[in-house]
Each structure stands twice: as structure tokens, then as C-alpha cells.
């Protein structure tokens, strides 16, 4: 990493971003798959009902609720945690870009990227307009 | 039908959607929502939540490859992302307030338009290219790889592209799709960005746009783990398979077939929305 420290080129940033995306998607897919298998073992023989919209229970709606469910190894909480990892991947990419533009001393794009990051964080914490 | 059977069928359907979506470059989201709503009888709100998740998965998966090839332009993407992310927040907030019938009708209209857009062949632009002061100020001009070496390009009409991107974001947030067709339209047609750069930058943006509305949907209870699980995994596997086969297929015919499927789904969505069945 030393040689990257002074001035990242756009190409180097793109390589790192590409790897970040790949790792994020793979990690999310593995967690969702494990959660999915447990979920099917647990409740594979019941009847699903998605015809009528009820909305998810509150523990599957918030970051803290999902984390709690995932760590107590509830299958649905585990899947939801994997989905959160997936949603976090583009967020992490944007966060990394803030850092990369800062190293390039590109103030305009640091600001641009921070605005995008703020919108993402607002949404992830449940905010709506 | 028990949960296991339902999961397997939804997973297979999603695999097909992801496969066709990646072969044609339209993405799986446009067929997923109608597929889940019409064939599986899933409430459109759950369908939108699951589709949005799959959109993030395929966009990030494909972007990892595209980004490394050096086509996508991260400055253009990030700048326009301000408009799409804000649009996505607005769209998702509107979606939690309007009737499912209204969403179905809007979905149908957007599908028809996407089918139309995707079946026009991109026309080659002559390089009339004068630099645009605003694009220069924003350091958007760059170059992209061609067989004859890097070819530079200039970006135009930044405000027009920015406004169209807000629309793309709002549709993405409202309908749980990637709105790739509108994003490419904005970059290719309005901003005169080369087609390859437009499509790959659009792909780069889709994941971020979708993430901007995912939080709203999650907190409103639209994202069901039991449904999103087979959809995400199915679409992801389908998209990876499609990307592998892509080099060897005649995509022109595929696009026409896929366009017809989308048009048929669109009409069914509009009909069911208007008669109050969705």
C-alpha cells in the first residue's frame, strides 16, 4: 500500500473499488445462503403468505434489531443481515471514494461524494422524505 | 405450496430473470416485479423490496468487472449520483404513500418505455467535440479504451443530464428497479457520453441509487427475508451465467425477444392495476 499513499490515480482507485464490490457481494451471498438453508430447515414445510402485505416485524426493520436477531442465529435475522451487508457494499464504495478524492486533493469531489454518502446514511437509518 | 417449493420456484424464476437481464443488458429488476406480482401473487410492495435487493446484487457484481476495465467514469457517476440518490429517496417515500394499483400502472408505462428504448440501436456520434465549460470545471472529460488505444471524449449538457438522473432515481425508488434505461438515455443521448462509458457508468450508479431507497423500504417492512433470499441468490447466479455466455451469443435477437416479454408484462401490469387486481 505504500506506493499508493501519495497520489492515487483513478485507475488504482478503480481496482480497489472493484475488489471491494466483489468481496461485499460474495460475503453477502454466503450469509444469505447460510441463513436461507437454516430458514428452510426451520420452516420449509409451512405455508408462505405474501399475497397480503403485513410488513415485517419491527426486529427485521431496523439495523439494531437485525443485528440482534442475526447474533442470536435466528434464520430470518441472518438472511436480513446478509441483505444489509449487500446494501452496505455500495455505501462502502462511496465512503472509500470520499477518502480517495481527499488523497487526490480534489475538494469538489470530496464534497460531491460526502453529499451522496449523507443521503445514503439518511436512508439507511430509516429516514424518508 | 409450502415454503420450500415456493422458494425453489421463486429462485428458478429469478435465475431466469437474472440470466436474460444480463444477456440483454436490461437488468433483472424489470421482469422480477411483474413476475413475482403476476405469477406468484406476491403483494407488489414485497416484490419491490425483493427486486431492489437483487438490483444491488447484480449491479455490484457486474460493476466489479466493468470498473477494472476502465470504461466507467467515477467522477461522472458520483456527480450524477447526487441527483439519483436524492430522487431514489423521494421515490421510495412516495411509494410508501400511494396505492399499489397506481404503482402497477406507473410500472407498466415505464416497462413499455424501457422496452422501446432498449431496442433502438445506439447511433454513432461524430466528434463535434467542443469542451463544455461546466463539464471541464467538474473534470468529467476523460478517455476510454478502444482497440486503437485510449480515445478522449467531452461531456455536454450537465444540467440536463442531472435533471434526467433525478427522474431515473425517483423511478428506481418508486418501483424497485435499476432504471438503467433512463440512466443510459441521460448519459448517451443528453450528455453525449460514449455508449460503452454510459452503460458501464450507469451500472456503477445503479447499486448506489438502489441503496439510497433500500433503507426506506427496510424500515417500512417491505423487505422480507424469506422472499428476498431466493430472489437475490437466483438473480445473482443467473447474471453470472449470463455474463459468461454473453460473448458467444447473438444479443440482437435476444433483445427483441426480451423486449416483447417486457411489453407483454407491461400491458398485464397496467390492466391489473386499472382493474384493481394488484
Tab-separated table of C-alpha atoms in Angstrom:
chain	number	residue	atom	x	y	z
A	1	UNK	CA	0.000	0.000	0.000
A	2	UNK	CA	2.960	2.372	0.481
A	3	UNK	CA	3.266	3.257	-3.187
A	4	UNK	CA	-0.400	4.237	-3.316
A	5	UNK	CA	-0.127	6.599	-0.431
A	6	UNK	CA	0.920	9.812	-2.121
A	7	UNK	CA	-1.255	10.231	-5.144
A	8	UNK	CA	-3.756	7.662	-6.252
A	9	UNK	CA	-4.598	7.601	-9.897
A	10	UNK	CA	-8.183	6.999	-10.964
A	11	UNK	CA	-7.143	3.566	-12.240
A	12	UNK	CA	-5.741	2.487	-8.888
A	13	UNK	CA	-8.888	3.656	-7.135
A	14	UNK	CA	-10.974	1.693	-9.617
A	15	UNK	CA	-9.023	-1.507	-8.919
A	16	UNK	CA	-9.586	-1.158	-5.183
A	17	UNK	CA	-13.254	-0.292	-5.651
A	18	UNK	CA	-13.684	-3.321	-7.913
A	19	UNK	CA	-12.241	-5.630	-5.279
A	20	UNK	CA	-14.348	-4.059	-2.548
A	21	UNK	CA	-17.537	-4.651	-4.556
A	22	UNK	CA	-16.625	-8.256	-5.292
A	23	UNK	CA	-15.843	-9.071	-1.656
A	24	UNK	CA	-19.018	-7.344	-0.435
A	25	UNK	CA	-21.306	-9.232	-2.794
A	26	UNK	CA	-19.656	-12.577	-2.072
A	27	UNK	CA	-19.833	-12.104	1.699
A	28	UNK	CA	-23.496	-11.081	1.473
A	29	UNK	CA	-24.360	-14.054	-0.742
A	30	UNK	CA	-22.701	-16.525	1.666
A	31	UNK	CA	-24.536	-15.119	4.716
A	32	UNK	CA	-27.879	-15.100	2.856
A	33	UNK	CA	-27.299	-18.675	1.665
A	34	UNK	CA	-26.472	-19.967	5.158
A	35	UNK	CA	-29.445	-18.100	6.625
A	36	UNK	CA	-31.627	-19.405	3.800
A	37	UNK	CA	-30.697	-23.037	4.411
A	38	UNK	CA	-31.404	-22.674	8.153
A	39	UNK	CA	-34.677	-20.918	7.348
A	40	UNK	CA	-35.803	-23.744	5.039
A	41	UNK	CA	-34.835	-26.430	7.581
A	42	UNK	CA	-36.713	-24.478	10.223
A	43	UNK	CA	-39.872	-23.544	8.366
A	44	UNK	CA	-39.718	-25.217	4.955
A	45	UNK	CA	-42.984	-27.087	5.398
A	46	UNK	CA	-45.172	-24.156	6.438
A	47	UNK	CA	-47.178	-22.053	4.004
A	48	UNK	CA	-45.758	-18.735	2.921
A	49	UNK	CA	-48.157	-15.839	2.513
A	50	UNK	CA	-47.057	-12.838	0.518
A	51	UNK	CA	-50.428	-12.168	-1.079
A	52	UNK	CA	-51.422	-9.807	1.685
A	53	UNK	CA	-48.998	-7.150	2.822
A	54	UNK	CA	-48.409	-7.112	6.566
A	55	UNK	CA	-44.982	-5.520	6.706
A	56	UNK	CA	-42.095	-7.115	8.524
A	57	UNK	CA	-42.000	-7.337	12.335
A	58	UNK	CA	-40.093	-4.497	13.945
A	59	UNK	CA	-36.970	-6.553	14.713
A	60	UNK	CA	-36.431	-7.135	10.968
A	61	UNK	CA	-36.844	-3.451	10.112
A	62	UNK	CA	-34.015	-1.730	11.935
A	63	UNK	CA	-30.245	-2.066	11.950
A	64	UNK	CA	-30.062	-2.875	15.673
A	65	UNK	CA	-32.970	-5.341	15.514
A	66	UNK	CA	-31.427	-7.228	12.595
A	67	UNK	CA	-28.017	-7.366	14.255
A	68	UNK	CA	-29.609	-8.741	17.436
A	69	UNK	CA	-31.542	-11.410	15.521
A	70	UNK	CA	-28.504	-12.390	13.484
A	71	UNK	CA	-26.306	-12.845	16.523
A	72	UNK	CA	-28.909	-14.990	18.268
A	73	UNK	CA	-28.800	-17.039	14.993
A	74	UNK	CA	-32.427	-16.650	14.022
A	75	UNK	CA	-32.538	-17.732	10.369
A	76	UNK	CA	-34.569	-14.764	9.148
A	77	UNK	CA	-32.374	-12.360	11.049
A	78	UNK	CA	-29.322	-13.958	9.459
A	79	UNK	CA	-30.747	-13.536	5.941
A	80	UNK	CA	-31.670	-9.946	6.716
A	81	UNK	CA	-28.129	-9.364	7.991
A	82	UNK	CA	-26.762	-10.679	4.678
A	83	UNK	CA	-29.083	-8.305	2.829
A	84	UNK	CA	-27.765	-5.452	4.977
A	85	UNK	CA	-24.209	-6.416	4.017
A	86	UNK	CA	-25.283	-6.195	0.401
A	87	UNK	CA	-26.850	-2.751	0.890
A	88	UNK	CA	-23.700	-1.674	2.734
A	89	UNK	CA	-21.466	-2.558	-0.239
A	90	UNK	CA	-22.325	0.476	-2.405
A	91	UNK	CA	-22.259	2.626	0.739
A	92	UNK	CA	-18.735	1.412	1.482
A	93	UNK	CA	-17.779	2.164	-2.093
A	94	UNK	CA	-18.965	5.753	-1.728
A	95	UNK	CA	-17.158	6.083	1.613
A	96	UNK	CA	-13.957	4.808	0.006
A	97	UNK	CA	-14.363	7.355	-2.782
A	98	UNK	CA	-14.502	10.218	-0.257
A	99	UNK	CA	-11.158	9.031	1.052
A	100	UNK	CA	-9.707	8.580	-2.437
A	101	UNK	CA	-10.773	12.050	-3.627
A	102	UNK	CA	-9.348	13.517	-0.415
A	103	UNK	CA	-5.980	11.902	-1.175
A	104	UNK	CA	-6.142	13.417	-4.652
A	105	UNK	CA	-6.878	16.788	-3.002
A	106	UNK	CA	-9.970	17.102	-5.139
A	107	UNK	CA	-12.155	19.233	-2.885
A	108	UNK	CA	-15.076	19.488	-5.292
A	109	UNK	CA	-15.462	15.736	-5.465
A	110	UNK	CA	-14.906	15.226	-1.752
A	111	UNK	CA	-17.929	17.482	-1.260
A	112	UNK	CA	-19.946	15.747	-4.000
A	113	UNK	CA	-19.214	12.321	-2.543
A	114	UNK	CA	-19.987	13.440	1.005
A	115	UNK	CA	-23.413	14.636	-0.149
A	116	UNK	CA	-24.111	11.222	-1.708
A	117	UNK	CA	-22.878	9.494	1.456
A	118	UNK	CA	-25.123	11.674	3.622
A	119	UNK	CA	-28.176	10.764	1.511
A	120	UNK	CA	-27.321	7.057	1.833
A	121	UNK	CA	-26.837	7.264	5.595
A	122	UNK	CA	-30.098	9.167	5.965
A	123	UNK	CA	-31.930	6.385	4.135
A	124	UNK	CA	-30.171	3.562	5.994
A	125	UNK	CA	-31.123	4.971	9.371
A	126	UNK	CA	-34.738	4.790	8.251
A	127	UNK	CA	-35.194	8.389	7.191
A	128	UNK	CA	-37.677	9.249	4.474
A	129	UNK	CA	-38.741	12.483	2.941
B	1	UNK	CA	-47.427	-24.926	-1.846
B	2	UNK	CA	-45.065	-24.987	1.102
B	3	UNK	CA	-42.186	-22.617	1.743
B	4	UNK	CA	-39.552	-24.963	0.316
B	5	UNK	CA	-41.395	-25.374	-3.006
B	6	UNK	CA	-42.182	-21.677	-3.169
B	7	UNK	CA	-38.527	-20.795	-2.512
B	8	UNK	CA	-37.267	-23.156	-5.218
B	9	UNK	CA	-39.749	-21.847	-7.809
B	10	UNK	CA	-39.035	-18.186	-6.998
B	11	UNK	CA	-35.310	-18.958	-7.090
B	12	UNK	CA	-35.587	-20.556	-10.548
B	13	UNK	CA	-37.734	-17.702	-11.868
B	14	UNK	CA	-35.216	-15.188	-10.532
B	15	UNK	CA	-32.371	-17.136	-12.105
B	16	UNK	CA	-34.099	-16.845	-15.468
B	17	UNK	CA	-34.718	-13.129	-14.932
B	18	UNK	CA	-31.088	-12.523	-13.973
B	19	UNK	CA	-29.851	-14.553	-16.926
B	20	UNK	CA	-31.947	-12.715	-19.522
B	21	UNK	CA	-31.347	-9.407	-17.783
B	22	UNK	CA	-27.583	-9.728	-18.023
B	23	UNK	CA	-27.595	-11.114	-21.584
B	24	UNK	CA	-29.663	-8.191	-22.804
B	25	UNK	CA	-28.119	-5.560	-20.554
B	26	UNK	CA	-31.514	-4.574	-19.176
B	27	UNK	CA	-31.049	-5.984	-15.691
B	28	UNK	CA	-33.293	-8.468	-13.915
B	29	UNK	CA	-35.360	-5.962	-11.936
B	30	UNK	CA	-37.695	-5.065	-14.758
B	31	UNK	CA	-39.029	-8.622	-15.054
B	32	UNK	CA	-38.823	-9.556	-11.371
B	33	UNK	CA	-41.536	-7.295	-10.029
B	34	UNK	CA	-44.126	-8.334	-12.645
B	35	UNK	CA	-43.033	-11.982	-12.318
B	36	UNK	CA	-43.498	-12.001	-8.541
B	37	UNK	CA	-46.694	-9.972	-8.629
B	38	UNK	CA	-48.421	-11.660	-11.570
B	39	UNK	CA	-47.153	-15.272	-11.465
B	40	UNK	CA	-46.596	-15.766	-7.734
B	41	UNK	CA	-49.342	-13.495	-6.418
B	42	UNK	CA	-46.914	-11.585	-4.205
B	43	UNK	CA	-48.075	-8.168	-2.969
B	44	UNK	CA	-46.333	-5.565	-5.106
B	45	UNK	CA	-44.705	-3.989	-2.037
B	46	UNK	CA	-42.882	-7.210	-1.099
B	47	UNK	CA	-41.995	-7.673	-4.790
B	48	UNK	CA	-40.453	-4.187	-4.958
B	49	UNK	CA	-38.429	-4.797	-1.788
B	50	UNK	CA	-37.009	-8.093	-3.079
B	51	UNK	CA	-36.326	-6.704	-6.543
B	52	UNK	CA	-34.413	-3.741	-5.136
B	53	UNK	CA	-32.123	-6.128	-3.248
B	54	UNK	CA	-31.430	-8.115	-6.415
B	55	UNK	CA	-30.684	-4.897	-8.302
B	56	UNK	CA	-27.945	-4.041	-5.798
B	57	UNK	CA	-26.514	-7.574	-6.052
B	58	UNK	CA	-26.258	-7.631	-9.848
B	59	UNK	CA	-25.050	-4.049	-10.154
B	60	UNK	CA	-22.249	-4.546	-7.639
B	61	UNK	CA	-21.347	-7.930	-9.121
B	62	UNK	CA	-21.106	-6.597	-12.676
B	63	UNK	CA	-19.544	-3.277	-11.658
B	64	UNK	CA	-16.629	-5.134	-10.076
B	65	UNK	CA	-15.683	-6.386	-13.546
B	66	UNK	CA	-16.538	-3.213	-15.502
B	67	UNK	CA	-14.726	-0.877	-13.136
B	68	UNK	CA	-11.497	-2.778	-13.647
B	69	UNK	CA	-11.746	-2.492	-17.428
B	70	UNK	CA	-11.566	1.291	-17.158
B	71	UNK	CA	-14.724	2.219	-19.083
B	72	UNK	CA	-16.831	3.661	-16.280
B	73	UNK	CA	-16.129	7.237	-15.235
B	74	UNK	CA	-16.300	7.586	-11.459
B	75	UNK	CA	-16.434	11.388	-11.492
B	76	UNK	CA	-19.446	11.486	-13.801
B	77	UNK	CA	-21.030	8.659	-11.819
B	78	UNK	CA	-20.506	10.271	-8.446
B	79	UNK	CA	-21.658	13.711	-9.572
B	80	UNK	CA	-24.873	12.397	-11.130
B	81	UNK	CA	-25.369	10.143	-8.124
B	82	UNK	CA	-26.330	13.211	-6.085
B	83	UNK	CA	-29.406	13.504	-8.302
B	84	UNK	CA	-30.256	9.788	-8.450
B	85	UNK	CA	-29.773	9.199	-4.704
B	86	UNK	CA	-31.994	12.162	-3.851
B	87	UNK	CA	-34.508	11.008	-6.462
B	88	UNK	CA	-34.441	7.491	-5.020
B	89	UNK	CA	-35.217	8.785	-1.523
B	90	UNK	CA	-38.125	10.816	-2.922
B	91	UNK	CA	-39.376	7.845	-4.986
B	92	UNK	CA	-39.248	5.398	-2.082
B	93	UNK	CA	-41.033	7.885	0.171
B	94	UNK	CA	-43.766	8.364	-2.431
B	95	UNK	CA	-44.083	4.563	-2.830
B	96	UNK	CA	-45.000	4.177	0.840
B	97	UNK	CA	-47.853	6.662	0.373
B	98	UNK	CA	-49.563	5.775	-2.918
B	99	UNK	CA	-51.826	2.810	-3.753
B	100	UNK	CA	-50.405	-0.419	-5.181
B	101	UNK	CA	-52.704	-0.041	-8.199
B	102	UNK	CA	-51.093	3.301	-9.040
B	103	UNK	CA	-47.625	1.766	-8.707
B	104	UNK	CA	-48.636	-1.097	-11.012
B	105	UNK	CA	-49.828	1.312	-13.718
B	106	UNK	CA	-46.696	3.501	-13.492
B	107	UNK	CA	-44.591	0.330	-13.576
B	108	UNK	CA	-46.308	-0.820	-16.750
B	109	UNK	CA	-45.740	2.500	-18.503
B	110	UNK	CA	-42.051	2.566	-17.514
B	111	UNK	CA	-41.668	-1.039	-18.725
B	112	UNK	CA	-43.137	-0.193	-22.118
B	113	UNK	CA	-40.811	2.764	-22.452
B	114	UNK	CA	-37.767	0.683	-21.386
B	115	UNK	CA	-38.642	-1.979	-23.947
B	116	UNK	CA	-38.831	0.709	-26.617
B	117	UNK	CA	-35.565	2.387	-25.580
B	118	UNK	CA	-33.585	-0.825	-25.325
B	119	UNK	CA	-34.485	-1.942	-28.821
B	120	UNK	CA	-33.190	1.113	-30.569
B	121	UNK	CA	-29.651	0.702	-31.752
B	122	UNK	CA	-27.195	3.266	-30.418
B	123	UNK	CA	-26.195	5.655	-33.168
B	124	UNK	CA	-22.574	6.605	-33.538
B	125	UNK	CA	-21.901	10.220	-32.833
B	126	UNK	CA	-19.440	12.233	-34.825
B	127	UNK	CA	-16.979	14.009	-32.601
B	128	UNK	CA	-18.306	17.547	-32.899
B	129	UNK	CA	-16.497	17.895	-29.683
B	130	UNK	CA	-16.042	21.300	-28.196
B	131	UNK	CA	-15.311	21.107	-24.459
B	132	UNK	CA	-18.222	22.197	-22.280
B	133	UNK	CA	-17.090	24.695	-19.596
B	134	UNK	CA	-19.164	23.155	-16.789
B	135	UNK	CA	-18.001	19.623	-17.601
B	136	UNK	CA	-14.417	20.872	-17.750
B	137	UNK	CA	-14.786	22.574	-14.387
B	138	UNK	CA	-16.121	19.298	-12.956
B	139	UNK	CA	-13.264	17.333	-14.537
B	140	UNK	CA	-15.655	14.969	-16.301
B	141	UNK	CA	-13.813	14.777	-19.621
B	142	UNK	CA	-11.765	11.593	-19.850
B	143	UNK	CA	-10.864	8.845	-22.279
B	144	UNK	CA	-11.879	5.224	-22.716
B	145	UNK	CA	-10.087	2.167	-24.112
B	146	UNK	CA	-10.595	1.239	-27.770
B	147	UNK	CA	-8.694	-1.246	-29.964
B	148	UNK	CA	-6.716	1.736	-31.343
B	149	UNK	CA	-5.748	2.993	-27.886
B	150	UNK	CA	-7.463	5.410	-25.473
B	151	UNK	CA	-9.982	7.747	-27.113
B	152	UNK	CA	-10.752	11.042	-25.330
B	153	UNK	CA	-14.310	12.381	-25.024
B	154	UNK	CA	-16.025	15.543	-23.837
B	155	UNK	CA	-19.146	15.666	-21.716
B	156	UNK	CA	-22.037	18.035	-22.542
B	157	UNK	CA	-25.337	19.259	-21.108
B	158	UNK	CA	-24.537	18.535	-17.466
B	159	UNK	CA	-27.682	20.269	-16.091
B	160	UNK	CA	-29.985	18.350	-18.470
B	161	UNK	CA	-28.318	15.052	-17.599
B	162	UNK	CA	-28.549	15.887	-13.911
B	163	UNK	CA	-32.308	16.529	-14.149
B	164	UNK	CA	-32.921	13.305	-16.066
B	165	UNK	CA	-30.942	11.443	-13.413
B	166	UNK	CA	-33.301	12.750	-10.746
B	167	UNK	CA	-36.158	11.182	-12.732
B	168	UNK	CA	-34.208	7.912	-13.058
B	169	UNK	CA	-33.589	7.872	-9.298
B	170	UNK	CA	-37.224	8.606	-8.472
B	171	UNK	CA	-38.410	5.756	-10.730
B	172	UNK	CA	-35.850	3.417	-9.197
B	173	UNK	CA	-37.002	4.286	-5.681
B	174	UNK	CA	-40.689	4.129	-6.580
B	175	UNK	CA	-40.585	0.834	-8.491
B	176	UNK	CA	-37.619	-1.104	-7.072
B	177	UNK	CA	-35.805	-1.289	-10.414
B	178	UNK	CA	-32.373	-0.065	-11.520
B	179	UNK	CA	-33.701	2.373	-14.188
B	180	UNK	CA	-30.671	1.589	-16.314
B	181	UNK	CA	-32.543	2.527	-19.495
B	182	UNK	CA	-33.216	6.078	-18.272
B	183	UNK	CA	-29.673	6.474	-16.952
B	184	UNK	CA	-28.159	5.421	-20.266
B	185	UNK	CA	-30.593	7.719	-22.088
B	186	UNK	CA	-29.435	10.659	-19.965
B	187	UNK	CA	-25.726	9.994	-20.472
B	188	UNK	CA	-25.709	8.754	-24.050
B	189	UNK	CA	-28.346	11.000	-25.626
B	190	UNK	CA	-28.321	14.135	-23.466
B	191	UNK	CA	-24.717	14.348	-22.298
B	192	UNK	CA	-23.108	12.834	-25.415
B	193	UNK	CA	-21.020	10.376	-23.424
B	194	UNK	CA	-19.775	7.361	-25.478
B	195	UNK	CA	-22.145	4.397	-25.294
B	196	UNK	CA	-19.733	1.999	-23.569
B	197	UNK	CA	-18.895	4.607	-20.941
B	198	UNK	CA	-22.608	5.384	-20.463
B	199	UNK	CA	-23.655	1.768	-19.950
B	200	UNK	CA	-20.831	0.914	-17.555
B	201	UNK	CA	-21.190	4.161	-15.602
B	202	UNK	CA	-24.927	3.520	-15.421
B	203	UNK	CA	-24.206	0.101	-13.974
B	204	UNK	CA	-21.833	1.666	-11.444
B	205	UNK	CA	-24.600	4.067	-10.382
B	206	UNK	CA	-27.450	1.563	-10.155
B	207	UNK	CA	-26.207	-0.058	-6.936
B	208	UNK	CA	-25.773	3.275	-5.168
B	209	UNK	CA	-29.176	4.507	-6.361
B	210	UNK	CA	-30.865	1.333	-5.155
B	211	UNK	CA	-29.073	1.501	-1.791
B	212	UNK	CA	-30.461	5.021	-1.328
B	213	UNK	CA	-34.013	3.681	-1.295
B	214	UNK	CA	-33.284	0.318	0.349
B	215	UNK	CA	-33.118	1.897	3.800
B	216	UNK	CA	-36.569	3.425	3.379
B	217	UNK	CA	-38.025	0.086	2.270
B	218	UNK	CA	-36.284	-1.848	5.034
B	219	UNK	CA	-37.597	0.446	7.743
B	220	UNK	CA	-41.116	0.280	6.270
B	221	UNK	CA	-41.076	-3.542	6.383
B	222	UNK	CA	-41.088	-4.112	2.580
B	223	UNK	CA	-38.018	-6.360	2.598
B	224	UNK	CA	-38.980	-9.900	3.582
B	225	UNK	CA	-36.023	-12.233	4.186
B	226	UNK	CA	-37.889	-15.368	3.081
B	227	UNK	CA	-38.729	-13.817	-0.288
B	228	UNK	CA	-35.593	-11.730	-0.845
B	229	UNK	CA	-33.339	-14.752	-0.211
B	230	UNK	CA	-34.253	-16.845	-3.308
B	231	UNK	CA	-34.629	-13.693	-5.420
B	232	UNK	CA	-31.181	-12.342	-4.578
B	233	UNK	CA	-29.366	-15.668	-4.946
B	234	UNK	CA	-31.271	-16.638	-8.097
B	235	UNK	CA	-30.687	-13.332	-9.868
B	236	UNK	CA	-27.025	-13.280	-8.886
B	237	UNK	CA	-26.368	-16.797	-10.232
B	238	UNK	CA	-28.397	-16.041	-13.370
B	239	UNK	CA	-26.494	-12.816	-14.001
B	240	UNK	CA	-23.127	-14.549	-13.595
B	241	UNK	CA	-24.171	-17.280	-16.036
B	242	UNK	CA	-25.424	-14.668	-18.482
B	243	UNK	CA	-22.175	-12.724	-18.311
B	244	UNK	CA	-20.227	-15.892	-19.130
B	245	UNK	CA	-22.325	-16.757	-22.149
B	246	UNK	CA	-22.644	-13.176	-23.373
B	247	UNK	CA	-19.562	-13.281	-25.583
B	248	UNK	CA	-20.901	-16.167	-27.628
B	249	UNK	CA	-24.466	-15.064	-28.282
B	250	UNK	CA	-26.348	-13.027	-30.784
B	251	UNK	CA	-27.749	-10.360	-28.475
B	252	UNK	CA	-29.788	-8.509	-31.100
B	253	UNK	CA	-32.413	-11.254	-31.340
B	254	UNK	CA	-32.376	-11.731	-27.570
B	255	UNK	CA	-33.109	-8.048	-27.029
B	256	UNK	CA	-36.101	-8.237	-29.344
B	257	UNK	CA	-37.457	-11.322	-27.549
B	258	UNK	CA	-36.811	-9.802	-24.134
B	259	UNK	CA	-38.396	-6.543	-25.271
B	260	UNK	CA	-41.547	-8.425	-26.298
B	261	UNK	CA	-41.679	-10.231	-22.926
B	262	UNK	CA	-41.353	-6.902	-21.141
B	263	UNK	CA	-44.054	-5.317	-23.293
B	264	UNK	CA	-46.440	-8.204	-22.544
B	265	UNK	CA	-45.731	-7.931	-18.803
B	266	UNK	CA	-46.214	-4.176	-19.018
B	267	UNK	CA	-49.654	-4.483	-20.550
B	268	UNK	CA	-50.652	-7.070	-17.940
B	269	UNK	CA	-49.419	-4.819	-15.129
B	270	UNK	CA	-51.372	-1.850	-16.478
B	271	UNK	CA	-54.504	-3.963	-16.980
B	272	UNK	CA	-54.332	-5.473	-13.490
B	273	UNK	CA	-53.579	-2.091	-11.970
B	274	UNK	CA	-56.531	-0.427	-13.674
B	275	UNK	CA	-58.947	-3.233	-12.757
B	276	UNK	CA	-57.729	-3.116	-9.163
B	277	UNK	CA	-56.284	-6.640	-9.062
B	278	UNK	CA	-52.812	-5.614	-7.957
